[in-house]
mmCIF file of C-alpha atoms in Angstrom:
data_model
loop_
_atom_site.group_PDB
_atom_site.id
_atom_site.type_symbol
_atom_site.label_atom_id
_atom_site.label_comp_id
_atom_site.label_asym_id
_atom_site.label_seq_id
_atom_site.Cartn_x
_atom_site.Cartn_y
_atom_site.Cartn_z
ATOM 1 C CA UNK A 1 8.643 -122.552 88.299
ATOM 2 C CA UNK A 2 9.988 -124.221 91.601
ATOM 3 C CA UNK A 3 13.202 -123.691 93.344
ATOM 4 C CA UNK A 4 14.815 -126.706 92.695
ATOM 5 C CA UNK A 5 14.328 -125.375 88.129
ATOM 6 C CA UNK A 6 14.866 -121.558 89.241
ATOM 7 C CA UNK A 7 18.567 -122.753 90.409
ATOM 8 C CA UNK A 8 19.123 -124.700 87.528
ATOM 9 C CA UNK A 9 17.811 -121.865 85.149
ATOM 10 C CA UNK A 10 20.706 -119.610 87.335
ATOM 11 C CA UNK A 11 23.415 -122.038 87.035
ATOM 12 C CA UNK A 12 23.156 -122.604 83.348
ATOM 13 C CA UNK A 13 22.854 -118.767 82.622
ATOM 14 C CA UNK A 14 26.079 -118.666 84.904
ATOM 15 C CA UNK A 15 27.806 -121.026 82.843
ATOM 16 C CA UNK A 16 26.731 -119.495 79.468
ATOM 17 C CA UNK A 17 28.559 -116.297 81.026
ATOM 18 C CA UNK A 18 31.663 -118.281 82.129
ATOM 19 C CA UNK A 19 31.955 -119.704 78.303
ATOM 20 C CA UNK A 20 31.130 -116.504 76.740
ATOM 21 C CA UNK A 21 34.301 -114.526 78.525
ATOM 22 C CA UNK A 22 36.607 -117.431 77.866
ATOM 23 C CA UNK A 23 35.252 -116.947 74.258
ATOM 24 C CA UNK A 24 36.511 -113.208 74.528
ATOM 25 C CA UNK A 25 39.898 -114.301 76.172
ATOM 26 C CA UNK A 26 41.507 -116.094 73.775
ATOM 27 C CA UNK A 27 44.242 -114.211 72.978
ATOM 28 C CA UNK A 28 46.696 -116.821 71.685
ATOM 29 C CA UNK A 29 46.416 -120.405 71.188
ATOM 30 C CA UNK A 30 48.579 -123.529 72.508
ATOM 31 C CA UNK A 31 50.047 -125.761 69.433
ATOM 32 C CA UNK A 32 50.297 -129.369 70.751
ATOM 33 C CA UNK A 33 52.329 -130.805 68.036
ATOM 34 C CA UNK A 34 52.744 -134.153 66.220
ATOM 35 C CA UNK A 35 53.363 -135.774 70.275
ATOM 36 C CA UNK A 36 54.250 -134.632 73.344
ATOM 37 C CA UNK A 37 57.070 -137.248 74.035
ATOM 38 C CA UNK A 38 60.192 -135.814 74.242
ATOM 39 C CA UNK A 39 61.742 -138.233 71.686
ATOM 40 C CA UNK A 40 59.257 -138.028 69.666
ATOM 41 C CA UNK A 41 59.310 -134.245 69.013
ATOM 42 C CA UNK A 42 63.253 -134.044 68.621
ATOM 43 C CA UNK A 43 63.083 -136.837 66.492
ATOM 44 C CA UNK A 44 60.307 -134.500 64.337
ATOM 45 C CA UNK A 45 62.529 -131.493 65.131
ATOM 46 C CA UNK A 46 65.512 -133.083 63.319
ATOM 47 C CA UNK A 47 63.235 -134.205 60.487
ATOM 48 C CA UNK A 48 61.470 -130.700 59.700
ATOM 49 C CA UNK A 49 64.965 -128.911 60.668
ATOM 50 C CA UNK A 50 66.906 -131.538 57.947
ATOM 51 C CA UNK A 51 63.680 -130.960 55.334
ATOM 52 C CA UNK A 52 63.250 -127.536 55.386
ATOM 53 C CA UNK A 53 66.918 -126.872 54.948
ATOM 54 C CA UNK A 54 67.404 -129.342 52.101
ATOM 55 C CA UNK A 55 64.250 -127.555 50.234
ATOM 56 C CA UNK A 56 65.280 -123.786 50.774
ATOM 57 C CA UNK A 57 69.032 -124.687 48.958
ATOM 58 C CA UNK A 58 67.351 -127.006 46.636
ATOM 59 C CA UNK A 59 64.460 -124.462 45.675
ATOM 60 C CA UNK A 60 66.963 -121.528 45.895
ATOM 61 C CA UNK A 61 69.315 -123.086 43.505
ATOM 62 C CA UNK A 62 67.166 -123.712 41.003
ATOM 63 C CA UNK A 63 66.050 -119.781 41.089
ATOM 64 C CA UNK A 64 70.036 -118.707 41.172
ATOM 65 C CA UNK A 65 70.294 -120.992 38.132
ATOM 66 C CA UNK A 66 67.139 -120.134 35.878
ATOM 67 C CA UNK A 67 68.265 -116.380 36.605
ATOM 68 C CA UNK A 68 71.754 -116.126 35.777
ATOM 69 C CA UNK A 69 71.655 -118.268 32.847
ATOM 70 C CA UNK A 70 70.109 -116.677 29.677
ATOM 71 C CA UNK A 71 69.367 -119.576 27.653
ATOM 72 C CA UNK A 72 66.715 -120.680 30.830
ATOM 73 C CA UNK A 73 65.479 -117.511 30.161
ATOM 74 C CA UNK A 74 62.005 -119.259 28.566
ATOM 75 C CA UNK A 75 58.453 -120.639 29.724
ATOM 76 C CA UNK A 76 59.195 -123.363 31.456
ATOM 77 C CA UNK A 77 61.331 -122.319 33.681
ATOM 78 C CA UNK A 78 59.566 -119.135 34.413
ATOM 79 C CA UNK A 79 57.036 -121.057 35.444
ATOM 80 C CA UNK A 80 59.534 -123.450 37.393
ATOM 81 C CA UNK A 81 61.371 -120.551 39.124
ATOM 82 C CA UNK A 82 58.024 -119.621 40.488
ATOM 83 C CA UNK A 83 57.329 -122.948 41.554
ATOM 84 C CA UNK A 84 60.669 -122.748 43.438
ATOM 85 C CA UNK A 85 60.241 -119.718 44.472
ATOM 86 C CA UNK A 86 56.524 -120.758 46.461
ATOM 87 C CA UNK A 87 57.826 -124.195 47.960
ATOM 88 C CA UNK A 88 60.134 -121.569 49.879
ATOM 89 C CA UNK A 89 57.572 -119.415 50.521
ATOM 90 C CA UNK A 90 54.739 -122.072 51.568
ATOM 91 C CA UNK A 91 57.215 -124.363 54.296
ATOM 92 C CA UNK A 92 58.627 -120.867 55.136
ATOM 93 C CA UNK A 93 54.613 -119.989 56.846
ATOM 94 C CA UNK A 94 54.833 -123.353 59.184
ATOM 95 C CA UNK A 95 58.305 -124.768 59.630
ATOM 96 C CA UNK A 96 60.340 -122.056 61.016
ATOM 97 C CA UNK A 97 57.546 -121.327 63.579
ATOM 98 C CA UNK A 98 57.882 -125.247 64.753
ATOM 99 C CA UNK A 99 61.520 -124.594 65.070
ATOM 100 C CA UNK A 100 61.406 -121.775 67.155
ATOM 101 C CA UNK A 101 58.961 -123.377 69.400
ATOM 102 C CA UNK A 102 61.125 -126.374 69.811
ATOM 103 C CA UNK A 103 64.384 -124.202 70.601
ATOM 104 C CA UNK A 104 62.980 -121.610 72.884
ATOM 105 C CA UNK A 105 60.457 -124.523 74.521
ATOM 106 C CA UNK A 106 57.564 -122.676 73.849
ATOM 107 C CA UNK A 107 54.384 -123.475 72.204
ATOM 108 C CA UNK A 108 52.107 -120.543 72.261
ATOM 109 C CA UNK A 109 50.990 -118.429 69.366
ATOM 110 C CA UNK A 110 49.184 -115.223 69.078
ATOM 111 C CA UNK A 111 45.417 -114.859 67.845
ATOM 112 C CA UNK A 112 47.022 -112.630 65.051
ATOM 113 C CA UNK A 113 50.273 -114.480 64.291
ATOM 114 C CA UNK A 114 47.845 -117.960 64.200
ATOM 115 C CA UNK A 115 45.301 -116.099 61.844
ATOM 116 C CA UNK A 116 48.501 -114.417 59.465
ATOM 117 C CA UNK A 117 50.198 -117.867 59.450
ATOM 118 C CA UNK A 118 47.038 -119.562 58.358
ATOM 119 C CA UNK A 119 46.583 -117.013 55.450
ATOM 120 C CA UNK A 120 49.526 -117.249 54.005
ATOM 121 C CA UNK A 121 49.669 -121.084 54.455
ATOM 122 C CA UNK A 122 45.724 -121.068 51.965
ATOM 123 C CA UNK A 123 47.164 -118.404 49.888
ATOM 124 C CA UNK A 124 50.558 -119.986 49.417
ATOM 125 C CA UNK A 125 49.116 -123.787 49.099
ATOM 126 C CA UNK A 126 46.487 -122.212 46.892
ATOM 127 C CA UNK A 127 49.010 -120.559 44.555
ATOM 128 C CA UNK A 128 50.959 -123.573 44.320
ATOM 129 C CA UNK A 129 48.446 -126.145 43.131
ATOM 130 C CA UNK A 130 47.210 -123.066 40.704
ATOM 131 C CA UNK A 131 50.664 -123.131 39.505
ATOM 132 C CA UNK A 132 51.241 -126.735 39.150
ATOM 133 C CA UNK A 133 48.142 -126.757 36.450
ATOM 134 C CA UNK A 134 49.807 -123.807 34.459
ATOM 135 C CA UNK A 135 52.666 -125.947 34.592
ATOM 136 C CA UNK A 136 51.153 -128.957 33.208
ATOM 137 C CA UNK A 137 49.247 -127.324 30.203
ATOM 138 C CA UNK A 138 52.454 -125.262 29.437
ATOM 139 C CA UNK A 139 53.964 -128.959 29.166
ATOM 140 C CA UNK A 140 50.862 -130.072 27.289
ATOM 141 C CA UNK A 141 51.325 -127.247 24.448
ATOM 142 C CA UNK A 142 55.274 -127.884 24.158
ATOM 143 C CA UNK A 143 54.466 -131.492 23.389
ATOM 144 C CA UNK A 144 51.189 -131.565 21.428
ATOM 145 C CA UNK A 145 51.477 -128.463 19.838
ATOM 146 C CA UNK A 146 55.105 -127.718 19.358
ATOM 147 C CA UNK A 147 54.388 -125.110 16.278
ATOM 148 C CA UNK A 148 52.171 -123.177 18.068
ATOM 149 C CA UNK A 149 53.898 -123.078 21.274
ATOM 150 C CA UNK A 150 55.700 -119.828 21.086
ATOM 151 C CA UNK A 151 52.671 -118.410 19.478
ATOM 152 C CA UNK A 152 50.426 -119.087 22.308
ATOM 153 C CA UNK A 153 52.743 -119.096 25.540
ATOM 154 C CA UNK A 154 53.594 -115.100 24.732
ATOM 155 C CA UNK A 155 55.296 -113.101 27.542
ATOM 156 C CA UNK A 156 51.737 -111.903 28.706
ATOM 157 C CA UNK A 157 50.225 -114.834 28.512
ATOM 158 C CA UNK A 158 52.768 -116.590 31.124
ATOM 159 C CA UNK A 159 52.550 -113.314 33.232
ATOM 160 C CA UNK A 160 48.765 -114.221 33.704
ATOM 161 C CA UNK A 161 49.362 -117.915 34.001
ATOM 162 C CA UNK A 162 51.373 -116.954 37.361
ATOM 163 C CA UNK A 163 49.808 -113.444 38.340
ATOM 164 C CA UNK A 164 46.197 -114.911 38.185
ATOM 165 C CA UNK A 165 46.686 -117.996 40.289
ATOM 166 C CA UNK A 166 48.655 -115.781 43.037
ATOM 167 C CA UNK A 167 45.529 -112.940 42.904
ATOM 168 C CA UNK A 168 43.075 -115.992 43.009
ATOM 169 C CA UNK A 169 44.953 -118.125 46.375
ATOM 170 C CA UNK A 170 44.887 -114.848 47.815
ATOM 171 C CA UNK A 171 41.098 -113.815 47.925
ATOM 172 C CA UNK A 172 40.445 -117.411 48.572
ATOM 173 C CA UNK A 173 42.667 -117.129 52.066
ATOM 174 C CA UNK A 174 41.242 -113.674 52.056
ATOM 175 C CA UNK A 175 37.810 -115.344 52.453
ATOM 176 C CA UNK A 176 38.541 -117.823 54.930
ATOM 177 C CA UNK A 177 40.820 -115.651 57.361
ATOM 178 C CA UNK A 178 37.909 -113.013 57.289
ATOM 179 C CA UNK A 179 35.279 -115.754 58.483
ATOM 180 C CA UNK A 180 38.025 -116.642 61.076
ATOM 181 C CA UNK A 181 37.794 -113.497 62.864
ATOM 182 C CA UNK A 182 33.868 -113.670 63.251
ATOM 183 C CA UNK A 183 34.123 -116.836 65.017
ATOM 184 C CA UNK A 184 34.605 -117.028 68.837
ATOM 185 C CA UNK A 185 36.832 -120.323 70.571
ATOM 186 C CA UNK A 186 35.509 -122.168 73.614
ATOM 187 C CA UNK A 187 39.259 -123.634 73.543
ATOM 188 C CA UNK A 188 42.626 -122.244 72.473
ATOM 189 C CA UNK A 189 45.018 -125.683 72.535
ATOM 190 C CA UNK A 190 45.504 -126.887 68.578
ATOM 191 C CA UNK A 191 46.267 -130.543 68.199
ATOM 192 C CA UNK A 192 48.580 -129.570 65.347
ATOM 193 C CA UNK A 193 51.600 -128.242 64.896
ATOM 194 C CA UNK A 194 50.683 -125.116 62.967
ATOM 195 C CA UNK A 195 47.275 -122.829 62.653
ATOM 196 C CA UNK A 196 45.746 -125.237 60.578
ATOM 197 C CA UNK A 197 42.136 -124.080 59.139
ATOM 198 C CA UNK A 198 40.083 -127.290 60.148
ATOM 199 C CA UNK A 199 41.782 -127.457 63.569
ATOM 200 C CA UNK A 200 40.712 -124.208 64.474
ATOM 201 C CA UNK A 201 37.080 -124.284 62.801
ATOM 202 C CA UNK A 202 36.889 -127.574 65.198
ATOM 203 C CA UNK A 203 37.655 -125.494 67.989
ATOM 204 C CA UNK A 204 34.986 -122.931 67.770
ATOM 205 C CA UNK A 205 31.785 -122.659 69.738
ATOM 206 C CA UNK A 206 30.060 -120.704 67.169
ATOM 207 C CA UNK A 207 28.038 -121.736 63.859
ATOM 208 C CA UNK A 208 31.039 -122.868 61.859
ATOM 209 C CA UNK A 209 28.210 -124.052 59.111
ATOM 210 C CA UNK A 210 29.337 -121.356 56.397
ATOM 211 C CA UNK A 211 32.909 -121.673 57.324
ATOM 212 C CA UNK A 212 32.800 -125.723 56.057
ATOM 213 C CA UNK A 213 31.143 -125.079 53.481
ATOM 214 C CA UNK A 214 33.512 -122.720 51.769
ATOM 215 C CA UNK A 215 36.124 -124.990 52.785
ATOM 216 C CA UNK A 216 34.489 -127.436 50.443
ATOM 217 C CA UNK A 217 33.750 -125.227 47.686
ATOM 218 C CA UNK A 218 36.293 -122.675 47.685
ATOM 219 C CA UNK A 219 38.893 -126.006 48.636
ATOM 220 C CA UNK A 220 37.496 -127.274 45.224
ATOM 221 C CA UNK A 221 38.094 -124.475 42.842
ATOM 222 C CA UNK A 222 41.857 -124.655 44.373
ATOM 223 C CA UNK A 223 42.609 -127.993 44.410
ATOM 224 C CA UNK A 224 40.134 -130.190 42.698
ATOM 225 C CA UNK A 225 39.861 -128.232 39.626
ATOM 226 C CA UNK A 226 43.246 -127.778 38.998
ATOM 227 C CA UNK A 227 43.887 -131.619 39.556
ATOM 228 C CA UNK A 228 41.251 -132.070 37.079
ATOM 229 C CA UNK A 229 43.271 -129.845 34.793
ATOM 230 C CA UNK A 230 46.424 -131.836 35.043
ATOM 231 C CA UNK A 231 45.020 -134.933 34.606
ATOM 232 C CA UNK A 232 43.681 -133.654 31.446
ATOM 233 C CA UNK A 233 46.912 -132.419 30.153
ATOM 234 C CA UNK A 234 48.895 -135.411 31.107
ATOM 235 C CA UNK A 235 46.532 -137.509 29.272
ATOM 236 C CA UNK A 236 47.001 -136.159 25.572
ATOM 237 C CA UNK A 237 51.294 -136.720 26.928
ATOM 238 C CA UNK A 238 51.136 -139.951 27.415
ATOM 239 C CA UNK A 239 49.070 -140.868 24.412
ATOM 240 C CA UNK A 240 51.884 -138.558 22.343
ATOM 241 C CA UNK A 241 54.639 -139.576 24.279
ATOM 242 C CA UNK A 242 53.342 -143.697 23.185
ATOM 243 C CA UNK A 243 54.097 -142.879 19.807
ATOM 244 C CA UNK A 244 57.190 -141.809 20.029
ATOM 245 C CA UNK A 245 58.977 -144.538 17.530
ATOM 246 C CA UNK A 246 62.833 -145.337 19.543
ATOM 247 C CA UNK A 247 61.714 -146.999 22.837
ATOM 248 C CA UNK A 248 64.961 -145.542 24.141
ATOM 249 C CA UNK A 249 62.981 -141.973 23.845
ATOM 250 C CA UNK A 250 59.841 -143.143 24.871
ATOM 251 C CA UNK A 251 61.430 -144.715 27.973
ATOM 252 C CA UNK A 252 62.771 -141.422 29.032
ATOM 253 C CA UNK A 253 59.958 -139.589 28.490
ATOM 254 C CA UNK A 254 57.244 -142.000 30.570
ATOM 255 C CA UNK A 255 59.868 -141.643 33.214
ATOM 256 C CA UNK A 256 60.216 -137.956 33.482
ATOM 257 C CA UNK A 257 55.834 -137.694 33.334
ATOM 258 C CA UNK A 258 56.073 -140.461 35.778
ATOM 259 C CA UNK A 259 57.905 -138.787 38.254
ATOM 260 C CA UNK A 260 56.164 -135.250 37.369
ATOM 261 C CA UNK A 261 52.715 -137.364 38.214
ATOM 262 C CA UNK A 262 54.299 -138.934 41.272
ATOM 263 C CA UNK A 263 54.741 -135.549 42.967
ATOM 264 C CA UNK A 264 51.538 -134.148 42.197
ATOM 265 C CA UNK A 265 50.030 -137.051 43.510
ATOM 266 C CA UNK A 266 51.608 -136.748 46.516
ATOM 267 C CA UNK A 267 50.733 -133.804 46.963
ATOM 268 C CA UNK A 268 46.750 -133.414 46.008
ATOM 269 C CA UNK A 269 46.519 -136.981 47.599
ATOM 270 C CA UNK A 270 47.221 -136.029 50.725
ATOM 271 C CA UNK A 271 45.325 -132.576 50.717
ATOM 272 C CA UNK A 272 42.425 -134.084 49.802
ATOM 273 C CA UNK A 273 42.615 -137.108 52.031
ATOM 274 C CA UNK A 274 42.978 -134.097 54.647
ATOM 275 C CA UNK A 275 40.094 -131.579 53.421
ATOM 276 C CA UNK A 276 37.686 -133.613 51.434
ATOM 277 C CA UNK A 277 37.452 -136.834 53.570
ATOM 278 C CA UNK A 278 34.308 -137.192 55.693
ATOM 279 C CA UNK A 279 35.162 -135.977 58.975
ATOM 280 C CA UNK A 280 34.064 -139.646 60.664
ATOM 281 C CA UNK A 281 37.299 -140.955 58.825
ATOM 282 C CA UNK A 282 39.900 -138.049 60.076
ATOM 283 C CA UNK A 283 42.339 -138.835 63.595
ATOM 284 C CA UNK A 284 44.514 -136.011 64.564
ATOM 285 C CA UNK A 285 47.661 -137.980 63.998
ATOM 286 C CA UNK A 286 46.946 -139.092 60.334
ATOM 287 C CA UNK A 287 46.151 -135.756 59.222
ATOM 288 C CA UNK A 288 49.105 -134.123 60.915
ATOM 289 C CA UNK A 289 51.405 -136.969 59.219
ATOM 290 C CA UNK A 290 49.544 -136.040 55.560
ATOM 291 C CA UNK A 291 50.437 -132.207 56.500
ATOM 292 C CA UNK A 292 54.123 -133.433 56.299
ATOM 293 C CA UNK A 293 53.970 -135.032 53.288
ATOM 294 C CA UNK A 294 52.222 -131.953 51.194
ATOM 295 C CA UNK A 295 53.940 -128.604 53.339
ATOM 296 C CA UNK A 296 57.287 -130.031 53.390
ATOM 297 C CA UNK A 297 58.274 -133.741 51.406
ATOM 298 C CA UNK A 298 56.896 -132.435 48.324
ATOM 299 C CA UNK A 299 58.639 -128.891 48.539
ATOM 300 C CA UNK A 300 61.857 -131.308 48.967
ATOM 301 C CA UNK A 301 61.176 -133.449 45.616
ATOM 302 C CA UNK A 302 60.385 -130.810 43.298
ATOM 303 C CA UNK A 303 63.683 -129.260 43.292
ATOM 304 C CA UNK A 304 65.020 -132.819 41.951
ATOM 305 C CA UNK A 305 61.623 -134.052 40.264
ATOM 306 C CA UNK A 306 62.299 -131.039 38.193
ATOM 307 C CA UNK A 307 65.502 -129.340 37.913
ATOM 308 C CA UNK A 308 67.868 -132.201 38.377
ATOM 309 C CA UNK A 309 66.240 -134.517 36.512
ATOM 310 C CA UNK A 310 66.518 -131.566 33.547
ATOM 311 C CA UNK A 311 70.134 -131.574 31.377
ATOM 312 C CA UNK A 312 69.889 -127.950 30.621
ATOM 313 C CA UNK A 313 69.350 -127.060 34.443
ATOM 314 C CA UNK A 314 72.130 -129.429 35.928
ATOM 315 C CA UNK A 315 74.487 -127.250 33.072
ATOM 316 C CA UNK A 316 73.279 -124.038 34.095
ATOM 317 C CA UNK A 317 74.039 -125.665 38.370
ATOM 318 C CA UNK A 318 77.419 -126.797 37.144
ATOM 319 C CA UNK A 319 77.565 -123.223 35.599
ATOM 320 C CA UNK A 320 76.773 -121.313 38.694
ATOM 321 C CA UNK A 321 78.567 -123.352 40.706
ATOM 322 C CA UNK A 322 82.064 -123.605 39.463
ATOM 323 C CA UNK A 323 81.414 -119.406 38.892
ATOM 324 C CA UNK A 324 81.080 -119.247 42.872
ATOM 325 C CA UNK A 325 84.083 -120.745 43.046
ATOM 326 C CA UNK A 326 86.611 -119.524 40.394
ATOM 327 C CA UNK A 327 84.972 -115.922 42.264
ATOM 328 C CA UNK A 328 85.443 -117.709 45.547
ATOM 329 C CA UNK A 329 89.494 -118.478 44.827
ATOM 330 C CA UNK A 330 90.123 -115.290 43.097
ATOM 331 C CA UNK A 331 89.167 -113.245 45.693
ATOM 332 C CA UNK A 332 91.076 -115.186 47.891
ATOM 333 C CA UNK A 333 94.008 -114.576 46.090
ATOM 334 C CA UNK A 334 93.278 -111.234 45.667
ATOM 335 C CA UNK A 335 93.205 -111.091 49.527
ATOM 336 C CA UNK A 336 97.092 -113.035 49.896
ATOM 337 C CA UNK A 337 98.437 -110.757 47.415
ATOM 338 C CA UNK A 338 97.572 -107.579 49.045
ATOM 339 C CA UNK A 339 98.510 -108.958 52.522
ATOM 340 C CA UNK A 340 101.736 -110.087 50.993
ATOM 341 C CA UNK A 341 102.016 -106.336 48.899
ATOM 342 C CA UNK A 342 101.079 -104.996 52.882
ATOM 343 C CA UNK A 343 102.282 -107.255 55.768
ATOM 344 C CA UNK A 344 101.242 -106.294 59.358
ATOM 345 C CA UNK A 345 104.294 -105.360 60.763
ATOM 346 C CA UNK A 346 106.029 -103.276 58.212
ATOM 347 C CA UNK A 347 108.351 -101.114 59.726
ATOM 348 C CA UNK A 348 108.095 -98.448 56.682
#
């Protein structure tokens, strides 16, 4: 071996050193965002601030609603209060991070906090597009088999139609956060706004071979299969909901499946444009701008895809509503009187 390859040989086991301790010290990680224009990220601030706020009081009053009125007390809405109840939970893992960050002008995240907030985005995501088939063939029974419906959706079975799909999301983010830790990062600076699982498997040195695969296949058992299974309950619908004889009915019905379909379009359209799309057709900005559309436009809709859309549920909002406030007035009378009974100054 002469000098000249001896040096090399050195400089290139030097380097492997250098990359192997900035491998060991990444101890957070740098979230770029959607842009780094000023504009541009108050104009996103506004947007995800505006979002996130109308979904929270949307989803939360549809939970208040289903829970203090007994005749919601059935199926469907179980299974919608849960829906609610993980659109909170699922823009609650990414949004109020973004916030924060904006606020406080930071954009650093821990190697923990990154790997907890991508866990509970999976498990949450996964849960919800679990959920969204139990929803579908609990719609599918009510309408094709309306005598057996009680029969079949028992109070155990709808416990297992939402206890299984929250058990399943969470061994499948189980899976992938557990790969996470094994891997080591040449880089710690996401080009995303959140700890998104294909940003940071693009960011590792190591062999991330096993880690896209599972992506794939655990990816499809949580969103391909139950997209599958929605399709194939809507189907059987719409052929019912054709033969419905007054086209004033009929109407109504195609419009409430249309607007059911809509949203779940939305949002396995975009998930799989993001996860199941040959990596040669992915740019950073298009994937972050599907992101929006499934964490936190589609958390926004279902509140009104599905609760104001429904008679009952508007009665049991108008219920709850005018209750706050009859409570609201009466206490505040409540309050006059007794200041009036006990004024300040009373000299007695």
């Amino acid at each position: 071996m002469s000098r000249k390859q001896w040096d090399n040989q050195v400089e290139d086991w030097r380097e492997s050193c250098l990359d192997m301790d900035n491998q060991t010290q990444v101890s957070e990680f740098i979230l770029l965002g959607l842009s780094e224009q000023p504009l541009q990220r108050q104009m996103f601030f506004t947007l995800s601030f505006s979002l996130y706020l109308i979904g929270c009081m949307g989803n939360l009053l549809t939970i208040l609603a289903i829970v203090s009125d007994p005749h919601l007390h059935s199926p469907m809405y179980f299974f919608l209060s849960n829906l609610s109840l993980l659109d909170i939970c699922f823009t609650s893992t990414t949004i109020p991070k973004v916030l924060v960050n904006h606020l406080c002008g930071l954009s650093t995240i821990s190697f923990s906090a990154c790997l907890a907030q991508m866990y509970f985005f999976v498990a949450f995501g996964a849960a919800d597009s679990f959920l969204l088939s139990a929803m579908a063939y609990d719609r599918y029974l009510a309408i094709c088999c309306p005598l057996h419906y009680m029969t079949i959706m028992s109070i155990l079975r709808c416990a297992l139609l939402v206890v299984i799909p929250w058990i399943s999301a969470n061994l499948i983010s189980m899976v992938h956060t557990i790969l996470m830790t094994r891997l080591s990062f040449c880089s710690n600076r996401i080009p995303h706004f959140f700890c998104d699982i294909n940003a940071l498997i693009n960011l590792s040195c190591s062999d991330t071979q096993v880690n896209k695969i599972l992506v794939l296949v655990l990816g499809g058992s949580g969103v391909l299969i139950p997209f599958v299974c929605i399709m194939a309950s809507y189907t059987p619908i719409a052929v019912a909901v054709w033969k419905v004889p007054s086209a004033r009915g009929r109407w109504k019905a195609f419009s409430t499946c249309g607007s059911h379909l809509c949203v779940v379009s939305l949002f396995y359209g975009t998930i799989i444009g993001v996860y199941f799309n040959p990596v040669s057709t992915h740019t950073t900005q298009r994937d972050m701008a599907a992101t929006v559309m499934y964490t936190m436009v589609t958390s926004v809709l279902n509140p009104f895809i599905y609760s104001l859309r429904n008679q009952d549920l508007k009665g049991a909002l108008r219920k709850l509503i005018s209750k706050d406030a009859a409570e609201t007035s009466s206490a505040g009378l409540h309050l006059f009187l007794f200041a009036d009974a006990y004024p300040a100054n009373n000299p007695s």
